[in-house]
PDB file of C-alpha atoms in Angstrom:
ATOM      1  CA  UNK A   1      21.191  27.735  -4.260  1.00 45.00           C
ATOM      2  CA  UNK A   2      20.129  29.872  -1.262  1.00 42.00           C
ATOM      3  CA  UNK A   3      16.524  29.833  -2.452  1.00 47.00           C
ATOM      4  CA  UNK A   4      16.559  26.038  -2.579  1.00 48.00           C
ATOM      5  CA  UNK A   5      18.021  25.812   0.924  1.00 45.00           C
ATOM      6  CA  UNK A   6      15.373  28.217   2.220  1.00 43.00           C
ATOM      7  CA  UNK A   7      12.602  26.112   0.718  1.00 46.00           C
ATOM      8  CA  UNK A   8      14.104  22.938   2.166  1.00 48.00           C
ATOM      9  CA  UNK A   9      14.385  24.447   5.656  1.00 46.00           C
ATOM     10  CA  UNK A  10      10.789  25.642   5.439  1.00 43.00           C
ATOM     11  CA  UNK A  11       9.599  22.145   4.525  1.00 46.00           C
ATOM     12  CA  UNK A  12      11.543  20.579   7.368  1.00 47.00           C
ATOM     13  CA  UNK A  13      10.284  23.115   9.920  1.00 38.00           C
ATOM     14  CA  UNK A  14       6.727  22.548   8.702  1.00 42.00           C
ATOM     15  CA  UNK A  15       7.076  18.770   8.839  1.00 44.00           C
ATOM     16  CA  UNK A  16       8.696  18.246  12.236  1.00 42.00           C
ATOM     17  CA  UNK A  17       5.744  19.597  14.272  1.00 35.00           C
ATOM     18  CA  UNK A  18       3.477  17.203  12.397  1.00 40.00           C
ATOM     19  CA  UNK A  19       5.733  14.310  13.407  1.00 40.00           C
ATOM     20  CA  UNK A  20       5.622  15.444  17.027  1.00 32.00           C
ATOM     21  CA  UNK A  21       1.815  15.715  16.807  1.00 32.00           C
ATOM     22  CA  UNK A  22       1.545  12.173  15.480  1.00 34.00           C
ATOM     23  CA  UNK A  23       3.746  10.891  18.311  1.00 29.00           C
ATOM     24  CA  UNK A  24       1.445  12.634  20.811  1.00 27.00           C
ATOM     25  CA  UNK A  25      -1.747  11.424  19.165  1.00 25.00           C
ATOM     26  CA  UNK A  26      -0.312   7.920  19.154  1.00 26.00           C
ATOM     27  CA  UNK A  27      -0.716   7.698  22.934  1.00 20.00           C
ATOM     28  CA  UNK A  28      -4.346   6.666  22.656  1.00 21.00           C
ATOM     29  CA  UNK A  29      -6.143   3.637  24.006  1.00 22.00           C
ATOM     30  CA  UNK A  30      -6.533   0.783  21.533  1.00 24.00           C
ATOM     31  CA  UNK A  31      -9.423   1.160  19.084  1.00 28.00           C
ATOM     32  CA  UNK A  32      -9.955   4.838  19.809  1.00 27.00           C
ATOM     33  CA  UNK A  33     -11.546   6.520  16.833  1.00 31.00           C
ATOM     34  CA  UNK A  34     -12.516  10.022  15.836  1.00 27.00           C
ATOM     35  CA  UNK A  35     -16.033  10.245  14.460  1.00 31.00           C
ATOM     36  CA  UNK A  36     -18.711   7.575  14.205  1.00 34.00           C
ATOM     37  CA  UNK A  37     -19.399   5.131  11.347  1.00 38.00           C
ATOM     38  CA  UNK A  38     -21.033   7.073   8.560  1.00 38.00           C
ATOM     39  CA  UNK A  39     -24.339   6.201   6.861  1.00 36.00           C
ATOM     40  CA  UNK A  40     -24.111   4.167   3.638  1.00 36.00           C
ATOM     41  CA  UNK A  41     -22.966   6.243   0.701  1.00 36.00           C
ATOM     42  CA  UNK A  42     -21.297   8.940   2.789  1.00 36.00           C
ATOM     43  CA  UNK A  43     -17.634   9.314   3.645  1.00 39.00           C
ATOM     44  CA  UNK A  44     -16.275   9.999   7.134  1.00 40.00           C
ATOM     45  CA  UNK A  45     -14.908  13.497   7.516  1.00 34.00           C
ATOM     46  CA  UNK A  46     -12.274  12.648  10.116  1.00 40.00           C
ATOM     47  CA  UNK A  47      -9.446  10.105  10.325  1.00 45.00           C
ATOM     48  CA  UNK A  48      -9.519   7.047  12.525  1.00 48.00           C
ATOM     49  CA  UNK A  49      -7.039   6.766  15.406  1.00 47.00           C
ATOM     50  CA  UNK A  50      -5.941   3.265  16.211  1.00 46.00           C
ATOM     51  CA  UNK A  51      -3.764   1.675  18.862  1.00 42.00           C
ATOM     52  CA  UNK A  52      -0.203   2.893  19.213  1.00 43.00           C
ATOM     53  CA  UNK A  53      -0.063   4.399  15.743  1.00 52.00           C
ATOM     54  CA  UNK A  54      -2.095   7.020  13.956  1.00 64.00           C
ATOM     55  CA  UNK A  55      -3.792   5.008  11.233  1.00 79.00           C
ATOM     56  CA  UNK A  56      -5.760   7.158   8.829  1.00 90.00           C
ATOM     57  CA  UNK A  57      -8.168   5.845   6.251  1.00 92.00           C
ATOM     58  CA  UNK A  58     -11.354   6.763   4.418  1.00 95.00           C
ATOM     59  CA  UNK A  59     -14.173   4.241   4.476  1.00 96.00           C
ATOM     60  CA  UNK A  60     -16.466   3.599   1.515  1.00 96.00           C
ATOM     61  CA  UNK A  61     -19.358   1.733   3.167  1.00 96.00           C
ATOM     62  CA  UNK A  62     -22.046  -0.404   1.546  1.00 96.00           C
ATOM     63  CA  UNK A  63     -25.531  -1.001   2.959  1.00 96.00           C
ATOM     64  CA  UNK A  64     -26.275  -4.466   4.289  1.00 97.00           C
ATOM     65  CA  UNK A  65     -24.227  -7.243   5.864  1.00 97.00           C
ATOM     66  CA  UNK A  66     -21.810  -9.986   4.925  1.00 97.00           C
ATOM     67  CA  UNK A  67     -19.800  -7.926   2.447  1.00 98.00           C
ATOM     68  CA  UNK A  68     -16.277  -8.505   1.285  1.00 98.00           C
ATOM     69  CA  UNK A  69     -13.897  -5.683   2.146  1.00 98.00           C
ATOM     70  CA  UNK A  70     -10.676  -4.353   0.662  1.00 98.00           C
ATOM     71  CA  UNK A  71      -8.063  -2.175   2.335  1.00 98.00           C
ATOM     72  CA  UNK A  72      -6.574  -0.071  -0.477  1.00 98.00           C
ATOM     73  CA  UNK A  73      -2.955   1.125  -0.388  1.00 98.00           C
ATOM     74  CA  UNK A  74      -2.223   3.809  -3.000  1.00 98.00           C
ATOM     75  CA  UNK A  75       1.243   3.998  -4.502  1.00 98.00           C
ATOM     76  CA  UNK A  76       3.839   6.743  -4.362  1.00 98.00           C
ATOM     77  CA  UNK A  77       7.307   5.200  -4.003  1.00 98.00           C
ATOM     78  CA  UNK A  78       6.897   5.072  -0.209  1.00 98.00           C
ATOM     79  CA  UNK A  79       7.358   8.856  -0.345  1.00 98.00           C
ATOM     80  CA  UNK A  80       3.770  10.053  -0.963  1.00 97.00           C
ATOM     81  CA  UNK A  81       0.343   8.763  -2.057  1.00 97.00           C
ATOM     82  CA  UNK A  82      -1.642   8.930  -5.268  1.00 97.00           C
ATOM     83  CA  UNK A  83      -4.948   9.479  -3.493  1.00 97.00           C
ATOM     84  CA  UNK A  84      -6.904  10.112  -6.705  1.00 97.00           C
ATOM     85  CA  UNK A  85      -6.421   7.370  -9.314  1.00 98.00           C
ATOM     86  CA  UNK A  86      -5.167   4.805  -6.785  1.00 98.00           C
ATOM     87  CA  UNK A  87      -7.179   6.002  -3.798  1.00 97.00           C
ATOM     88  CA  UNK A  88     -10.581   7.641  -4.130  1.00 97.00           C
ATOM     89  CA  UNK A  89     -11.244   6.265  -7.624  1.00 97.00           C
ATOM     90  CA  UNK A  90     -10.542   2.748  -6.376  1.00 98.00           C
ATOM     91  CA  UNK A  91     -12.669   3.168  -3.253  1.00 97.00           C
ATOM     92  CA  UNK A  92     -15.660   4.448  -5.211  1.00 97.00           C
ATOM     93  CA  UNK A  93     -15.334   1.713  -7.857  1.00 98.00           C
ATOM     94  CA  UNK A  94     -15.277  -1.021  -5.205  1.00 98.00           C
ATOM     95  CA  UNK A  95     -18.178   0.588  -3.365  1.00 98.00           C
ATOM     96  CA  UNK A  96     -20.282   0.689  -6.563  1.00 97.00           C
ATOM     97  CA  UNK A  97     -19.712  -3.054  -6.876  1.00 98.00           C
ATOM     98  CA  UNK A  98     -20.862  -3.909  -3.376  1.00 98.00           C
ATOM     99  CA  UNK A  99     -17.408  -4.169  -1.805  1.00 98.00           C
ATOM    100  CA  UNK A 100     -16.624  -2.153   1.322  1.00 98.00           C
ATOM    101  CA  UNK A 101     -13.389  -0.228   0.783  1.00 97.00           C
ATOM    102  CA  UNK A 102     -10.971   1.430   3.178  1.00 97.00           C
ATOM    103  CA  UNK A 103      -8.379   3.665   1.515  1.00 97.00           C
ATOM    104  CA  UNK A 104      -5.365   3.741   3.822  1.00 97.00           C
ATOM    105  CA  UNK A 105      -3.055   6.720   4.200  1.00 96.00           C
ATOM    106  CA  UNK A 106      -0.141   4.737   5.573  1.00 97.00           C
ATOM    107  CA  UNK A 107       3.008   6.511   6.709  1.00 96.00           C
ATOM    108  CA  UNK A 108       5.474   7.443   3.991  1.00 97.00           C
ATOM    109  CA  UNK A 109       8.762   9.328   4.011  1.00 96.00           C
ATOM    110  CA  UNK A 110       7.015  12.419   2.536  1.00 95.00           C
ATOM    111  CA  UNK A 111       8.351  15.146   0.249  1.00 94.00           C
ATOM    112  CA  UNK A 112      11.019  16.633   2.585  1.00 94.00           C
ATOM    113  CA  UNK A 113      12.739  13.244   2.701  1.00 96.00           C
ATOM    114  CA  UNK A 114      12.579  13.012  -1.077  1.00 96.00           C
ATOM    115  CA  UNK A 115      14.174  16.400  -1.756  1.00 95.00           C
ATOM    116  CA  UNK A 116      16.827  16.000   0.938  1.00 94.00           C
ATOM    117  CA  UNK A 117      18.779  13.247   2.657  1.00 93.00           C
ATOM    118  CA  UNK A 118      17.940  14.252   6.222  1.00 93.00           C
ATOM    119  CA  UNK A 119      17.199  10.597   7.073  1.00 96.00           C
ATOM    120  CA  UNK A 120      20.937  10.029   7.065  1.00 94.00           C
ATOM    121  CA  UNK A 121      20.799  11.818  10.438  1.00 94.00           C
ATOM    122  CA  UNK A 122      17.176  11.614  11.616  1.00 94.00           C
ATOM    123  CA  UNK A 123      15.045   8.499  11.486  1.00 95.00           C
ATOM    124  CA  UNK A 124      11.992   9.926   9.743  1.00 95.00           C
ATOM    125  CA  UNK A 125       9.385   7.474   8.466  1.00 96.00           C
ATOM    126  CA  UNK A 126      10.753   4.224   7.066  1.00 96.00           C
ATOM    127  CA  UNK A 127      10.308   0.464   7.267  1.00 97.00           C
ATOM    128  CA  UNK A 128       8.442  -0.968   9.134  1.00 96.00           C
ATOM    129  CA  UNK A 129       6.118   2.026   9.620  1.00 96.00           C
ATOM    130  CA  UNK A 130       3.927   1.422   6.564  1.00 97.00           C
ATOM    131  CA  UNK A 131       3.698  -2.286   7.351  1.00 97.00           C
ATOM    132  CA  UNK A 132       2.692  -1.495  10.940  1.00 95.00           C
ATOM    133  CA  UNK A 133      -0.043   0.805   9.663  1.00 96.00           C
ATOM    134  CA  UNK A 134      -1.455  -1.845   7.341  1.00 97.00           C
ATOM    135  CA  UNK A 135      -1.384  -4.434  10.116  1.00 96.00           C
ATOM    136  CA  UNK A 136      -3.224  -2.061  12.461  1.00 95.00           C
ATOM    137  CA  UNK A 137      -5.748  -1.246   9.737  1.00 96.00           C
ATOM    138  CA  UNK A 138      -6.494  -4.959   9.259  1.00 97.00           C
ATOM    139  CA  UNK A 139      -6.996  -5.280  13.003  1.00 96.00           C
ATOM    140  CA  UNK A 140      -9.297  -2.278  13.063  1.00 95.00           C
ATOM    141  CA  UNK A 141     -11.508  -3.492  10.223  1.00 96.00           C
ATOM    142  CA  UNK A 142     -11.798  -6.947  11.782  1.00 97.00           C
ATOM    143  CA  UNK A 143     -12.651  -5.458  15.157  1.00 95.00           C
ATOM    144  CA  UNK A 144     -15.316  -3.153  13.666  1.00 95.00           C
ATOM    145  CA  UNK A 145     -16.553  -5.507  10.958  1.00 97.00           C
ATOM    146  CA  UNK A 146     -20.113  -5.565  12.304  1.00 97.00           C
ATOM    147  CA  UNK A 147     -20.365  -1.770  12.058  1.00 95.00           C
ATOM    148  CA  UNK A 148     -19.470  -1.862   8.384  1.00 96.00           C
ATOM    149  CA  UNK A 149     -21.349  -5.047   7.483  1.00 97.00           C
ATOM    150  CA  UNK A 150     -18.112  -6.870   6.662  1.00 98.00           C
ATOM    151  CA  UNK A 151     -17.487 -10.611   6.690  1.00 98.00           C
ATOM    152  CA  UNK A 152     -14.345 -11.018   8.813  1.00 98.00           C
ATOM    153  CA  UNK A 153     -13.197 -13.964   6.691  1.00 98.00           C
ATOM    154  CA  UNK A 154     -13.312 -11.874   3.487  1.00 98.00           C
ATOM    155  CA  UNK A 155     -11.055  -8.896   4.212  1.00 98.00           C
ATOM    156  CA  UNK A 156      -8.429  -8.477   1.502  1.00 98.00           C
ATOM    157  CA  UNK A 157      -5.807  -5.932   0.533  1.00 98.00           C
ATOM    158  CA  UNK A 158      -5.111  -4.145  -2.745  1.00 98.00           C
ATOM    159  CA  UNK A 159      -2.081  -2.001  -3.499  1.00 98.00           C
ATOM    160  CA  UNK A 160      -0.607  -0.088  -6.408  1.00 98.00           C
ATOM    161  CA  UNK A 161       3.092   0.311  -7.218  1.00 98.00           C
ATOM    162  CA  UNK A 162       4.814   0.731  -3.818  1.00 98.00           C
ATOM    163  CA  UNK A 163       1.423   0.002  -2.289  1.00 98.00           C
ATOM    164  CA  UNK A 164       1.561  -3.305  -4.152  1.00 98.00           C
ATOM    165  CA  UNK A 165       4.801  -4.099  -2.349  1.00 98.00           C
ATOM    166  CA  UNK A 166       3.157  -3.158   0.937  1.00 98.00           C
ATOM    167  CA  UNK A 167       0.129  -5.432   0.539  1.00 98.00           C
ATOM    168  CA  UNK A 168       2.192  -8.405  -0.636  1.00 98.00           C
ATOM    169  CA  UNK A 169       4.482  -7.985   2.356  1.00 98.00           C
ATOM    170  CA  UNK A 170       1.446  -8.636   4.584  1.00 98.00           C
ATOM    171  CA  UNK A 171       1.653 -12.340   3.753  1.00 97.00           C
ATOM    172  CA  UNK A 172       5.411 -12.442   4.149  1.00 97.00           C
ATOM    173  CA  UNK A 173       5.854 -10.421   7.333  1.00 97.00           C
ATOM    174  CA  UNK A 174       2.615 -10.678   9.340  1.00 97.00           C
ATOM    175  CA  UNK A 175       1.704 -13.640  11.548  1.00 96.00           C
ATOM    176  CA  UNK A 176      -0.386 -16.185   9.660  1.00 97.00           C
ATOM    177  CA  UNK A 177      -3.397 -15.466  11.912  1.00 97.00           C
ATOM    178  CA  UNK A 178      -3.376 -11.864  10.665  1.00 97.00           C
ATOM    179  CA  UNK A 179      -3.048 -12.529   6.953  1.00 98.00           C
ATOM    180  CA  UNK A 180      -5.566 -10.907   4.614  1.00 98.00           C
ATOM    181  CA  UNK A 181      -8.002 -13.195   2.807  1.00 98.00           C
ATOM    182  CA  UNK A 182      -6.624 -12.226  -0.606  1.00 98.00           C
ATOM    183  CA  UNK A 183      -3.960  -9.928  -2.047  1.00 99.00           C
ATOM    184  CA  UNK A 184      -4.124  -7.714  -5.138  1.00 99.00           C
ATOM    185  CA  UNK A 185      -0.784  -6.155  -6.199  1.00 98.00           C
ATOM    186  CA  UNK A 186      -1.219  -3.912  -9.251  1.00 98.00           C
ATOM    187  CA  UNK A 187       1.997  -2.985 -11.143  1.00 98.00           C
ATOM    188  CA  UNK A 188       3.830  -3.656  -7.873  1.00 98.00           C
ATOM    189  CA  UNK A 189       7.327  -2.929  -6.703  1.00 98.00           C
ATOM    190  CA  UNK A 190       8.634  -6.410  -5.799  1.00 98.00           C
ATOM    191  CA  UNK A 191      12.406  -6.664  -5.519  1.00 98.00           C
ATOM    192  CA  UNK A 192      14.924  -4.554  -3.625  1.00 98.00           C
ATOM    193  CA  UNK A 193      17.827  -5.834  -5.690  1.00 98.00           C
ATOM    194  CA  UNK A 194      19.333  -4.991  -9.049  1.00 97.00           C
ATOM    195  CA  UNK A 195      18.728  -5.115 -11.938  1.00 97.00           C
ATOM    196  CA  UNK A 196      14.951  -4.638 -11.594  1.00 98.00           C
ATOM    197  CA  UNK A 197      14.695  -2.646  -8.374  1.00 98.00           C
ATOM    198  CA  UNK A 198      12.745   0.617  -8.363  1.00 98.00           C
ATOM    199  CA  UNK A 199      15.395   2.662  -6.587  1.00 98.00           C
ATOM    200  CA  UNK A 200      13.142   5.505  -5.441  1.00 98.00           C
ATOM    201  CA  UNK A 201      10.823   3.061  -3.665  1.00 98.00           C
ATOM    202  CA  UNK A 202      13.787   1.296  -2.093  1.00 98.00           C
ATOM    203  CA  UNK A 203      15.084   4.580  -0.752  1.00 98.00           C
ATOM    204  CA  UNK A 204      11.622   5.595   0.459  1.00 98.00           C
ATOM    205  CA  UNK A 205      11.092   2.292   2.245  1.00 98.00           C
ATOM    206  CA  UNK A 206      14.514   1.707   3.774  1.00 97.00           C
ATOM    207  CA  UNK A 207      15.628   5.281   4.447  1.00 96.00           C
ATOM    208  CA  UNK A 208      18.820   6.942   3.241  1.00 95.00           C
ATOM    209  CA  UNK A 209      20.988   5.349   5.936  1.00 94.00           C
ATOM    210  CA  UNK A 210      19.904   1.774   5.113  1.00 96.00           C
ATOM    211  CA  UNK A 211      19.706   1.504   1.323  1.00 94.00           C
ATOM    212  CA  UNK A 212      22.832  -0.680   1.288  1.00 94.00           C
ATOM    213  CA  UNK A 213      21.747  -2.900   4.153  1.00 96.00           C
ATOM    214  CA  UNK A 214      21.925  -6.366   2.588  1.00 96.00           C
ATOM    215  CA  UNK A 215      19.772  -8.040   5.226  1.00 96.00           C
ATOM    216  CA  UNK A 216      16.934  -5.568   4.769  1.00 97.00           C
ATOM    217  CA  UNK A 217      17.211  -5.641   0.988  1.00 97.00           C
ATOM    218  CA  UNK A 218      16.952  -9.419   1.040  1.00 97.00           C
ATOM    219  CA  UNK A 219      14.113  -9.619   3.572  1.00 97.00           C
ATOM    220  CA  UNK A 220      12.042  -7.048   1.651  1.00 98.00           C
ATOM    221  CA  UNK A 221      12.602  -8.610  -1.780  1.00 98.00           C
ATOM    222  CA  UNK A 222       9.194 -10.241  -1.995  1.00 98.00           C
ATOM    223  CA  UNK A 223      10.117 -12.814  -4.618  1.00 98.00           C
ATOM    224  CA  UNK A 224      12.460 -14.483  -2.119  1.00 98.00           C
ATOM    225  CA  UNK A 225      10.047 -15.046   0.761  1.00 98.00           C
ATOM    226  CA  UNK A 226       6.651 -16.159  -0.518  1.00 98.00           C
ATOM    227  CA  UNK A 227       5.314 -18.383   2.301  1.00 98.00           C
ATOM    228  CA  UNK A 228       3.664 -21.760   2.054  1.00 96.00           C
ATOM    229  CA  UNK A 229      -0.110 -21.405   2.142  1.00 97.00           C
ATOM    230  CA  UNK A 230       0.019 -17.783   0.978  1.00 98.00           C
ATOM    231  CA  UNK A 231      -3.439 -16.245   0.421  1.00 98.00           C
ATOM    232  CA  UNK A 232      -4.636 -16.151  -3.212  1.00 98.00           C
ATOM    233  CA  UNK A 233      -3.111 -13.359  -5.301  1.00 98.00           C
ATOM    234  CA  UNK A 234      -4.450 -11.335  -8.228  1.00 98.00           C
ATOM    235  CA  UNK A 235      -1.404  -9.766  -9.943  1.00 98.00           C
ATOM    236  CA  UNK A 236      -1.532  -7.098 -12.667  1.00 98.00           C
ATOM    237  CA  UNK A 237       1.074  -5.164 -14.651  1.00 98.00           C
ATOM    238  CA  UNK A 238       1.975  -3.856 -18.112  1.00 98.00           C
ATOM    239  CA  UNK A 239       5.038  -4.553 -20.225  1.00 98.00           C
ATOM    240  CA  UNK A 240       5.358  -0.878 -21.197  1.00 98.00           C
ATOM    241  CA  UNK A 241       5.490   0.315 -17.574  1.00 98.00           C
ATOM    242  CA  UNK A 242       7.974   3.241 -17.583  1.00 98.00           C
ATOM    243  CA  UNK A 243       8.249   3.466 -13.781  1.00 98.00           C
ATOM    244  CA  UNK A 244       8.443  -0.022 -12.251  1.00 98.00           C
ATOM    245  CA  UNK A 245      10.087  -2.512 -14.590  1.00 98.00           C
ATOM    246  CA  UNK A 246       7.608  -5.217 -15.546  1.00 98.00           C
ATOM    247  CA  UNK A 247      10.123  -7.910 -14.556  1.00 98.00           C
ATOM    248  CA  UNK A 248       9.161  -7.162 -10.936  1.00 98.00           C
ATOM    249  CA  UNK A 249       5.832  -8.885 -11.522  1.00 98.00           C
ATOM    250  CA  UNK A 250       7.464 -11.710 -13.438  1.00 98.00           C
ATOM    251  CA  UNK A 251       9.656 -12.371 -10.399  1.00 98.00           C
ATOM    252  CA  UNK A 252       6.618 -12.479  -8.147  1.00 98.00           C
ATOM    253  CA  UNK A 253       4.610 -14.649 -10.544  1.00 98.00           C
ATOM    254  CA  UNK A 254       7.484 -17.149 -10.696  1.00 98.00           C
ATOM    255  CA  UNK A 255       7.787 -17.243  -6.913  1.00 98.00           C
ATOM    256  CA  UNK A 256       4.031 -17.748  -6.474  1.00 98.00           C
ATOM    257  CA  UNK A 257       4.096 -20.539  -9.037  1.00 98.00           C
ATOM    258  CA  UNK A 258       7.048 -22.241  -7.347  1.00 98.00           C
ATOM    259  CA  UNK A 259       5.190 -22.158  -4.015  1.00 98.00           C
ATOM    260  CA  UNK A 260       1.958 -23.436  -5.610  1.00 98.00           C
ATOM    261  CA  UNK A 261       0.066 -20.338  -4.489  1.00 98.00           C
ATOM    262  CA  UNK A 262      -3.299 -19.943  -6.245  1.00 98.00           C
ATOM    263  CA  UNK A 263      -3.005 -16.791  -8.295  1.00 98.00           C
ATOM    264  CA  UNK A 264      -3.904 -14.990 -11.487  1.00 98.00           C
ATOM    265  CA  UNK A 265      -1.334 -12.950 -13.397  1.00 98.00           C
ATOM    266  CA  UNK A 266      -2.622 -10.441 -15.947  1.00 98.00           C
ATOM    267  CA  UNK A 267       0.259  -9.078 -18.015  1.00 98.00           C
ATOM    268  CA  UNK A 268      -0.831  -6.484 -20.550  1.00 98.00           C
ATOM    269  CA  UNK A 269       1.225  -5.202 -23.465  1.00 98.00           C
ATOM    270  CA  UNK A 270       0.092  -1.589 -22.955  1.00 98.00           C
ATOM    271  CA  UNK A 271      -1.171   0.566 -20.121  1.00 98.00           C
ATOM    272  CA  UNK A 272       1.929   1.979 -18.486  1.00 98.00           C
ATOM    273  CA  UNK A 273       1.795   2.828 -14.807  1.00 98.00           C
ATOM    274  CA  UNK A 274      -0.435   4.706 -12.407  1.00 98.00           C
ATOM    275  CA  UNK A 275      -3.829   4.099 -14.003  1.00 98.00           C
ATOM    276  CA  UNK A 276      -5.426   2.634 -10.883  1.00 98.00           C
ATOM    277  CA  UNK A 277      -9.198   2.701 -11.350  1.00 98.00           C
ATOM    278  CA  UNK A 278      -9.117   5.897 -13.421  1.00 97.00           C
ATOM    279  CA  UNK A 279     -10.992   5.391 -16.693  1.00 96.00           C
ATOM    280  CA  UNK A 280      -9.038   8.226 -18.323  1.00 96.00           C
ATOM    281  CA  UNK A 281      -5.615   6.688 -17.689  1.00 97.00           C
ATOM    282  CA  UNK A 282      -3.887   3.668 -19.135  1.00 98.00           C
ATOM    283  CA  UNK A 283      -5.312   1.956 -22.214  1.00 98.00           C
ATOM    284  CA  UNK A 284      -8.482   0.106 -23.104  1.00 98.00           C
ATOM    285  CA  UNK A 285      -6.440  -3.090 -22.912  1.00 98.00           C
ATOM    286  CA  UNK A 286      -5.269  -2.655 -19.320  1.00 98.00           C
ATOM    287  CA  UNK A 287      -8.518  -1.195 -17.969  1.00 98.00           C
ATOM    288  CA  UNK A 288     -10.185  -4.598 -18.235  1.00 98.00           C
ATOM    289  CA  UNK A 289      -8.254  -5.611 -15.116  1.00 98.00           C
ATOM    290  CA  UNK A 290     -11.139  -4.276 -13.047  1.00 98.00           C
ATOM    291  CA  UNK A 291     -13.722  -6.511 -14.684  1.00 98.00           C
ATOM    292  CA  UNK A 292     -11.379  -9.491 -14.444  1.00 98.00           C
ATOM    293  CA  UNK A 293     -10.755  -8.800 -10.775  1.00 98.00           C
ATOM    294  CA  UNK A 294     -14.463  -8.643  -9.917  1.00 98.00           C
ATOM    295  CA  UNK A 295     -15.008 -11.942 -11.712  1.00 98.00           C
ATOM    296  CA  UNK A 296     -12.097 -13.512  -9.833  1.00 98.00           C
ATOM    297  CA  UNK A 297     -13.235 -12.167  -6.459  1.00 98.00           C
ATOM    298  CA  UNK A 298     -16.667 -13.758  -6.787  1.00 97.00           C
ATOM    299  CA  UNK A 299     -14.931 -17.145  -6.830  1.00 95.00           C
ATOM    300  CA  UNK A 300     -12.914 -16.526  -3.666  1.00 94.00           C
TER     301      UNK A 300
END
């Protein structure tokens, strides 16, 4: 008991200075960045600083001009990030296929919030922080498109699990002028309501003090607010997903269909959850999503 409390206090003490540092760093002029655009094939060694928030991402550039680009949002229940299978692996795969990728480390609640309920007292990170970070990242990429050889009309978003919820919310919460060109939710969290809600993601997103807030739960249940004219969507999930119930994607597919949104829905029997672009995870059946996506993107 005492050992657990000691560990928790250590995590909180370690985390709070980081929060204060981010608040300080946030007072930068718009479009300030650390480091210069890197040569093709290399990765920047420092994060980008953008506007009023600290937006951190890794760029995976491609030589030439006029490329499509994808901002990648790894999953992690809005508590952390899977920066391997759903981050770096995705960025490198897109880069190999001539697509400029930006893997975003959006704000999450982080581990101390997961192991404790301190957000009952302190705000911590919660909605709309992650959404603000994605919106700022879209602005940054558009503003610096020429540096990365990106076509400003072909900047899309791709997210996994909770990251899938984040990217789909871009079309539902952002002004139409700031919508991405296309949206790719992969085994996404969709609803904030029973019986299909992924409760850990709901808690990570809303915060401990707001998990029962009916207005927020409704407004962040994506299946209820698909807008007219929504950008095209490429939706993927597996029926044997042990983490996010596959009915989440069925809800989204039905909503997209009802709104006549152009979309593709790949529903695999096997593959589970968390495979991202990792060739060692999932199944041979589900891993074809990458080939199917590239074929679909060429038509957009």
